[in-house]
XYZ file of N, CA and C in Angstrom:
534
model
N 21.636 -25.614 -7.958
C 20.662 -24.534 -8.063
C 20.874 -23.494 -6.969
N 20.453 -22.451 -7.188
C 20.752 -21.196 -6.240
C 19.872 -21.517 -4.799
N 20.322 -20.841 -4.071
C 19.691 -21.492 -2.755
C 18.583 -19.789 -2.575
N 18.479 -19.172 -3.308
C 17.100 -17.760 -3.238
C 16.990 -17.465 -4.672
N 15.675 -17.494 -4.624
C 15.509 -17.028 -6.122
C 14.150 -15.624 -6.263
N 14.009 -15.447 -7.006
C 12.713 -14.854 -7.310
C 11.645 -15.164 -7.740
N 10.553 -14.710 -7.689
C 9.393 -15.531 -8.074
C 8.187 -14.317 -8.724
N 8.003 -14.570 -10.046
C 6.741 -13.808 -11.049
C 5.486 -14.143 -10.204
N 4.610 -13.460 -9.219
C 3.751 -13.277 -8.312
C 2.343 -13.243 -9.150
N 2.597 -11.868 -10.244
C 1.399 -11.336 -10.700
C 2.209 -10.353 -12.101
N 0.999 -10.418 -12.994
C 1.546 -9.872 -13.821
C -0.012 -9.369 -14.805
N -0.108 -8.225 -16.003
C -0.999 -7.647 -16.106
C -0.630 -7.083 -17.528
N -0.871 -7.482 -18.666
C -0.204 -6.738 -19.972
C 0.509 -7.771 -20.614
N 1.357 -7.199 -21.321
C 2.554 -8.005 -21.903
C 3.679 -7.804 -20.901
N 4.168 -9.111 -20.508
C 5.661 -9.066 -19.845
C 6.286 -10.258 -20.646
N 7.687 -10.364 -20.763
C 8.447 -11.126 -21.158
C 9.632 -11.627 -20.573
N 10.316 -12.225 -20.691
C 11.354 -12.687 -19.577
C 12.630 -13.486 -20.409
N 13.559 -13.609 -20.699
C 14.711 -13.874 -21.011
C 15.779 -14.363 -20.079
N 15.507 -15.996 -20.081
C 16.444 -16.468 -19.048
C 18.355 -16.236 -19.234
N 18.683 -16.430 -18.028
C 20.126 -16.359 -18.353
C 20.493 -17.471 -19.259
N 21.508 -16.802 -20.540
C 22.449 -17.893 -21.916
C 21.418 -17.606 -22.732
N 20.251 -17.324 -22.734
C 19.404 -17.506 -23.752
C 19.279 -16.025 -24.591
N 19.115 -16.402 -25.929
C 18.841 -14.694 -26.581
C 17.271 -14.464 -27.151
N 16.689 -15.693 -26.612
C 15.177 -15.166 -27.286
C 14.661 -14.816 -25.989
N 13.402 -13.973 -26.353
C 12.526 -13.937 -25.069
C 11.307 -14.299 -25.130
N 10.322 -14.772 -24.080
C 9.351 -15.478 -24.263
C 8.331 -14.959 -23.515
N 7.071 -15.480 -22.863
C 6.075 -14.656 -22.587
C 6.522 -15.246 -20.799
N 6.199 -14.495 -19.665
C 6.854 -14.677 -18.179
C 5.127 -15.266 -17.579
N 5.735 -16.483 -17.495
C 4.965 -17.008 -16.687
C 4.271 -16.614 -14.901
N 2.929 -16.898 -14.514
C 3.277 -16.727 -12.715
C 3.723 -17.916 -12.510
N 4.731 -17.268 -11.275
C 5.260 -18.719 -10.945
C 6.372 -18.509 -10.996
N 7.128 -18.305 -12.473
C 7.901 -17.993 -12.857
C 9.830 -18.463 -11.847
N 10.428 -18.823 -11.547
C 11.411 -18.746 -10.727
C 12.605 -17.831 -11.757
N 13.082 -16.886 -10.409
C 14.222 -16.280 -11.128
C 15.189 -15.939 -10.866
N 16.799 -16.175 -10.951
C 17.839 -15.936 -10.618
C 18.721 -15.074 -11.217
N 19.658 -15.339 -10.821
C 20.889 -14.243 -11.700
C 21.033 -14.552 -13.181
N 20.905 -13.038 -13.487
C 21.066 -13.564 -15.510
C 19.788 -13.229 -15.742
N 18.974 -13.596 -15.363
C 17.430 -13.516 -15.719
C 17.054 -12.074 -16.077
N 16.713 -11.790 -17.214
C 15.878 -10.380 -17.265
C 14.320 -10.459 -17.773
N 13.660 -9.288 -16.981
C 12.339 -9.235 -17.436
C 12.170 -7.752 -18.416
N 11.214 -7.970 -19.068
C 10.748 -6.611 -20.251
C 9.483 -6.484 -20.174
N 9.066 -5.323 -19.017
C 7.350 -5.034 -18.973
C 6.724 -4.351 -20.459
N 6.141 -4.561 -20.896
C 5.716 -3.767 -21.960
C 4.354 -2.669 -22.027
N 4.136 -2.244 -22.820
C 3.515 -1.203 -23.133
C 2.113 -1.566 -22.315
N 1.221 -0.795 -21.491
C 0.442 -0.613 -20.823
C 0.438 -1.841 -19.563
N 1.593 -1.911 -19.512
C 1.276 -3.645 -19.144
C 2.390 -3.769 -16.839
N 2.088 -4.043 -16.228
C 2.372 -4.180 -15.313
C 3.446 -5.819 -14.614
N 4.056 -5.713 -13.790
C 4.535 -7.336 -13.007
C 4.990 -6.814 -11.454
N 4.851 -7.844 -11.006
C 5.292 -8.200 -9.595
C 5.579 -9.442 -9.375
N 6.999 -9.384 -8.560
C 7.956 -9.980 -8.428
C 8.237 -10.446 -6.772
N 8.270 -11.483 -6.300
C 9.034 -11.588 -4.923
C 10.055 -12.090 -4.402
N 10.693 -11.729 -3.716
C 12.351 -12.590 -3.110
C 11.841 -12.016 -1.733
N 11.256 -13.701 -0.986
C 10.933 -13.606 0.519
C 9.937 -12.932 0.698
N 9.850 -11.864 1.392
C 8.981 -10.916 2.022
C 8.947 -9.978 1.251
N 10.131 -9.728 0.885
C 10.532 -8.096 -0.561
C 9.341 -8.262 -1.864
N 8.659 -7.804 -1.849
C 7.582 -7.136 -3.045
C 8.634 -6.237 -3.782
N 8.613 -6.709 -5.458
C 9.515 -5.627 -6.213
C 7.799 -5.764 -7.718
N 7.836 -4.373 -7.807
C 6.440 -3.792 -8.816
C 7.203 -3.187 -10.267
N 7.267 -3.574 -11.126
C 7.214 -3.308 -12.617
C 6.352 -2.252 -13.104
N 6.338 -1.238 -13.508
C 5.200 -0.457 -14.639
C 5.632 -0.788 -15.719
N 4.921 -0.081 -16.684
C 4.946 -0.512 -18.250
C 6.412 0.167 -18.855
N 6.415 -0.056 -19.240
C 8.040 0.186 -20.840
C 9.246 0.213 -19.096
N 9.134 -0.882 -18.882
C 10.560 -1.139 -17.623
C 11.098 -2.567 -17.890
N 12.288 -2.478 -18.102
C 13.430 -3.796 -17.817
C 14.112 -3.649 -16.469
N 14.394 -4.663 -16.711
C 15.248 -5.554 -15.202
C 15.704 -6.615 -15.377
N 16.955 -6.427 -14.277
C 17.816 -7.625 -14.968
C 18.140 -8.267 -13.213
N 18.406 -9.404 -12.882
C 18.910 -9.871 -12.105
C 20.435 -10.155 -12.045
N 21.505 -9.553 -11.260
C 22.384 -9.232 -11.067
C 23.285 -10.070 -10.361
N 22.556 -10.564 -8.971
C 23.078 -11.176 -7.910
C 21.771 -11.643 -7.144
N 21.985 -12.555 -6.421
C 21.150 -12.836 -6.367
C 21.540 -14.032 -5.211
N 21.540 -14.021 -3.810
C 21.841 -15.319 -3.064
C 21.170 -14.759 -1.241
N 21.823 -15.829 -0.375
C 20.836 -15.421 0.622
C 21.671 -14.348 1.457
N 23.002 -13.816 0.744
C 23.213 -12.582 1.888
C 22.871 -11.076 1.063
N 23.191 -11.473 -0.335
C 22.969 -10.295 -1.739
C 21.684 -10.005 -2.600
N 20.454 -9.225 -2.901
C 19.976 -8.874 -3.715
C 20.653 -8.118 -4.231
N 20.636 -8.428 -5.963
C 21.328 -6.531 -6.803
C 20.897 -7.082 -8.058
N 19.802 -6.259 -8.555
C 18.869 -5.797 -9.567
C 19.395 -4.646 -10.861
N 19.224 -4.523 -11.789
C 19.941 -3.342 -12.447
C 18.463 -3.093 -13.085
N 17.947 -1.954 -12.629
C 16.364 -1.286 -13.988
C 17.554 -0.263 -14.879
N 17.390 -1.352 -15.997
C 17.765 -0.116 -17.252
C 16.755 0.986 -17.676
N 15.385 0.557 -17.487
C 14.678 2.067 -18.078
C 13.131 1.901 -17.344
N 13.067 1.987 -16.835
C 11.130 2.116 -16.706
C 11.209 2.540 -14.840
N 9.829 1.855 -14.209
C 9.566 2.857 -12.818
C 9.541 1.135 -12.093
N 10.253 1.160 -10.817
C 10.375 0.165 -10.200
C 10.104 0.147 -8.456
N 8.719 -0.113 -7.837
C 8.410 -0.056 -6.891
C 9.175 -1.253 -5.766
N 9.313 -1.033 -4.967
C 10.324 -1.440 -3.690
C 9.312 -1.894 -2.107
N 8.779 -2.579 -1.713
C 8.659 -2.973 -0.146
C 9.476 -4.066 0.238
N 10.793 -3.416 1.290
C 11.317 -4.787 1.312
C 10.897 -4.925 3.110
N 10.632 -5.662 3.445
C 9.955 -6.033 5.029
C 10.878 -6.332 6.091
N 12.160 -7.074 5.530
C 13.112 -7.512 6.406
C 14.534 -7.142 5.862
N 15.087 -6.994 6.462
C 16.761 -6.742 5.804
C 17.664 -6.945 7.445
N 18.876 -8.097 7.373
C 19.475 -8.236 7.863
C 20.581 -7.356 7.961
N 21.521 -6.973 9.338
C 22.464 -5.929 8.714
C 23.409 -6.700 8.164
N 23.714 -7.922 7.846
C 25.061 -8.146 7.124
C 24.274 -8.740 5.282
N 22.871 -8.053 5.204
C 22.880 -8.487 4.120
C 22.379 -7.263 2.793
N 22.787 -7.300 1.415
C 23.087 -6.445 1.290
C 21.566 -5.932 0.010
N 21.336 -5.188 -0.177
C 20.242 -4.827 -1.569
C 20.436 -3.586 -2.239
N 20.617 -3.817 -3.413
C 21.146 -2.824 -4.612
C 20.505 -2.914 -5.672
N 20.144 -1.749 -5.996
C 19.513 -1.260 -7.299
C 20.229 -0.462 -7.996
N 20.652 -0.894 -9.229
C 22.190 -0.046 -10.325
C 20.699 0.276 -11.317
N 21.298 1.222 -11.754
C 20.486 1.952 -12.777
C 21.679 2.705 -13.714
N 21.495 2.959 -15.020
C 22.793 3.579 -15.713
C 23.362 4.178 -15.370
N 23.294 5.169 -14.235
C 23.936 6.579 -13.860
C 23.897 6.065 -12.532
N 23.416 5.281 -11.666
C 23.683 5.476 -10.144
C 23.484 4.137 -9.575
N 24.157 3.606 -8.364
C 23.743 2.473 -7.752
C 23.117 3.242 -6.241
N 22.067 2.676 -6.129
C 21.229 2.791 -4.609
C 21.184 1.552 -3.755
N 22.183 1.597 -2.776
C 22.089 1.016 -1.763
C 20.976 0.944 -0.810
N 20.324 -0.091 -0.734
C 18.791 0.007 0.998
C 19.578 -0.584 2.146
N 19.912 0.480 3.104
C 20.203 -0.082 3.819
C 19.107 -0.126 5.358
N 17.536 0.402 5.260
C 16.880 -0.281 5.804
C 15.607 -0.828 5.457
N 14.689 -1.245 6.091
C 13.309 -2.026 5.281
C 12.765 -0.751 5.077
N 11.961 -0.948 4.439
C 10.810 0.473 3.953
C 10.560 0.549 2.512
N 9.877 1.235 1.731
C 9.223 1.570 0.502
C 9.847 2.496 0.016
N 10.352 2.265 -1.709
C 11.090 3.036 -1.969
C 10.641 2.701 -3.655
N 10.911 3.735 -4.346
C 10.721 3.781 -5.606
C 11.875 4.370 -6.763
N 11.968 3.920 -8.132
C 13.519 3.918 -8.289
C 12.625 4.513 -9.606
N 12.782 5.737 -10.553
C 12.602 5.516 -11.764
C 13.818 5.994 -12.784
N 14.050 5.041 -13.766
C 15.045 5.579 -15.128
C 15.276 5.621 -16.276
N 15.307 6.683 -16.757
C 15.731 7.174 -17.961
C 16.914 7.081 -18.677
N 17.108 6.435 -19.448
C 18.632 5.893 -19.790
C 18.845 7.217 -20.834
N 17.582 7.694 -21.511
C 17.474 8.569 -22.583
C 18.101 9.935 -22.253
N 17.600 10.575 -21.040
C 17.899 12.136 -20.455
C 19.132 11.608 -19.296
N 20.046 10.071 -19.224
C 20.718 10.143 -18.326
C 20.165 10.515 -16.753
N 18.903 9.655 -16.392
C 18.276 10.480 -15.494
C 17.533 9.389 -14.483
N 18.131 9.335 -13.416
C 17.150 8.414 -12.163
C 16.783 9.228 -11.112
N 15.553 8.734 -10.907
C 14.756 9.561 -9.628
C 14.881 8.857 -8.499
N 15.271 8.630 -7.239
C 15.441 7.679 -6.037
C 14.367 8.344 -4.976
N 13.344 7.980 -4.926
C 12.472 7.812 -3.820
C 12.296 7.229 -2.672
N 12.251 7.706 -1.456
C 12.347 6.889 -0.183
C 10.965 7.306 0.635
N 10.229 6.765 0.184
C 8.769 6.639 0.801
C 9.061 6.653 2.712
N 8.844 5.433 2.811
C 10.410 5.311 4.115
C 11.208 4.129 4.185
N 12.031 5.057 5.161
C 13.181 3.486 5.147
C 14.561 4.746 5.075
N 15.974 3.774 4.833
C 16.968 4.492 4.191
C 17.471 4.067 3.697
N 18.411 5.029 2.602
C 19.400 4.122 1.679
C 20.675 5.047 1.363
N 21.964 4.486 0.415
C 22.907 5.466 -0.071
C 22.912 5.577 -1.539
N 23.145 6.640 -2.015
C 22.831 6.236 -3.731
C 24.619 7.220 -3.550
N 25.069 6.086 -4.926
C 26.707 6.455 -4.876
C 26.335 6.569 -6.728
N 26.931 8.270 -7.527
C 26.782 8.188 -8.515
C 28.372 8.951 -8.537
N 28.599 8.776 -10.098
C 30.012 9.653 -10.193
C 31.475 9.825 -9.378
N 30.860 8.984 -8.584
C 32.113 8.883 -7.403
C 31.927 9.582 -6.168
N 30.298 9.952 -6.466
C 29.971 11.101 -4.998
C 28.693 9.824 -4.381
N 28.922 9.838 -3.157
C 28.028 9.148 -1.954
C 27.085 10.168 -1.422
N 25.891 9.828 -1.012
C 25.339 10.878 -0.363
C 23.892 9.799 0.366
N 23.442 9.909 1.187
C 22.133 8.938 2.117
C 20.988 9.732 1.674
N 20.107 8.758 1.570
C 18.633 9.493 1.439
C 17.500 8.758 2.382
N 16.749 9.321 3.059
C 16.174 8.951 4.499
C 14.722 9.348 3.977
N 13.699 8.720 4.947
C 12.278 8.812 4.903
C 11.579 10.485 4.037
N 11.032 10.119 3.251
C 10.169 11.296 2.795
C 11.112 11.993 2.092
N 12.282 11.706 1.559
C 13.354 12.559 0.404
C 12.939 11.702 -0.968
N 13.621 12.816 -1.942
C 13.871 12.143 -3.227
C 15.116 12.886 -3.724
N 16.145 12.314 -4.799
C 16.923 12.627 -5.544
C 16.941 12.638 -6.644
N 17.232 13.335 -7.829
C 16.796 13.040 -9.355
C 18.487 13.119 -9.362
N 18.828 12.635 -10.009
C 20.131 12.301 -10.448
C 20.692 12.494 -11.872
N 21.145 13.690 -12.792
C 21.648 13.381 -13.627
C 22.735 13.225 -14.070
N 23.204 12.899 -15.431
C 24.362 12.640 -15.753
C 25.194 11.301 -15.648
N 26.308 11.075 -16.485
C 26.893 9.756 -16.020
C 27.910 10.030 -15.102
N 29.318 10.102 -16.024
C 30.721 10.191 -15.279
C 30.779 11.670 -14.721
N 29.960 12.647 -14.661
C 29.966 13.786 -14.160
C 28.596 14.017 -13.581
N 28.019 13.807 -12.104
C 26.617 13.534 -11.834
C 26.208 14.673 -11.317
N 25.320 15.563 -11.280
C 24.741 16.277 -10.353
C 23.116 15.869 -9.480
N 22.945 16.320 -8.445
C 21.537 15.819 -8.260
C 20.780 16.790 -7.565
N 19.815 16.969 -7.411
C 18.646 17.613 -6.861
C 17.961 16.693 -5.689
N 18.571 17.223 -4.497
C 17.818 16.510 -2.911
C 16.635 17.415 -2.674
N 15.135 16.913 -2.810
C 14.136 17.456 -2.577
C 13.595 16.647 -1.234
N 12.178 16.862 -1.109
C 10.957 15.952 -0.190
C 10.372 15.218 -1.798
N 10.153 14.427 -0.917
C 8.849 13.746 -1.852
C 7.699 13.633 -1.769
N 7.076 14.052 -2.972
C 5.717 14.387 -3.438
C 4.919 13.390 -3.168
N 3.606 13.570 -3.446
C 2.568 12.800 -3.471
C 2.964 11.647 -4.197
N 2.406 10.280 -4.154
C 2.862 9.561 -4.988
C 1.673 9.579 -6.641
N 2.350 8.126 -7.596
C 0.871 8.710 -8.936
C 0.143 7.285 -9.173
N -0.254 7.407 -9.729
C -0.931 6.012 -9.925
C -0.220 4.781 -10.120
N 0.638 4.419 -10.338
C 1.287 3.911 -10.418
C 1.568 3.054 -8.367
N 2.265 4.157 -7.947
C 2.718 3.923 -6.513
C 0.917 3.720 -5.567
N -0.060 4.104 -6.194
C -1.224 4.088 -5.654
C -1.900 2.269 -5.874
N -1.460 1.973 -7.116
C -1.629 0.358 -7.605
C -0.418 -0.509 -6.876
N 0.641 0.291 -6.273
C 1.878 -0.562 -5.921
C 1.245 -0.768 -4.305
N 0.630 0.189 -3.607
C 0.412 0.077 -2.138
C -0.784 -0.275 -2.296
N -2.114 -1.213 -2.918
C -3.026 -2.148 -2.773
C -2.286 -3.887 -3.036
């Protein structure tokens, strides 16, 4: 058995979960343990939260996630489509946390609050860094994003992005920080 796993904390709606080898999906227990292979499917009005250690990871509604990697030096998560809230509390420097999304992988390379949302539809992820820092590498271009930025990212094999501040947060990020 894996020596770190994840764990279904809380959950609010319909969520579903699809262990790794398996092709049905079933209703996600709390409790839940979860490793590599494992994907979850938040559904329609419906919320989850997730933990590995100290790291709080928040689900909104119409969001998948898949577990990627998963051990005690690697987190790496892939959200194919929905809004995915981030507090991770501790991060070692030789250990690593990644969030792939269709168009971009975001590296954290420190603790802090961060929010990931994507659109597989418009080719489109938003990378939020509440605080903390990270690198988001799309298209073959690298670039860091630090406390109080955001990036919208489009495109696949040809990426452009938009480096702003970041806005107020929405309800969503307002239910993620209680």
């Amino acid at each position: 058995p894996p020596g770190r796993v994840g764990r279904l904390s809380y959950r609010d709606g319909p969520v579903s979960f699809q262990p790794t080898g398996i092709d049905d999906w079933v209703d996600a227990d709390i409790n839940r343990p979860l490793t590599i292979g494992d994907s979850i499917w938040v559904g329609d009005r419906g919320r989850a939260e997730f933990h590995i250690g100290s790291t709080a990871l928040r689900l909104s509604a119409q969001s998948a996630l898949q577990f990627l990697n998963l051990d005690d030096q690697t987190v790496q998560i892939r959200l194919s489509e929905g809004s995915l809230n981030l507090r991770i509390r501790n991060l070692a420097p030789n250990q690593v946390f990644e969030v792939d999304t269709p168009n971009l992988a975001f590296n954290i390379t420190q603790p802090g609050q961060y929010r990931i949302d994507a659109n597989p539809d418009s080719q489109t992820t938003t990378v939020t860094v509440r605080n903390g820092e990270g690198e988001v590498t799309s298209g073959g271009q690298s670039f860091p994003l630090c406390t109080r930025q955001q990036a919208a990212v489009r495109g696949d094999e040809q990426t452009e992005y938009n480096l702003t501040t970041a806005g107020a947060g929405d309800e969503f990020d307002q239910w993620s920080s209680q």
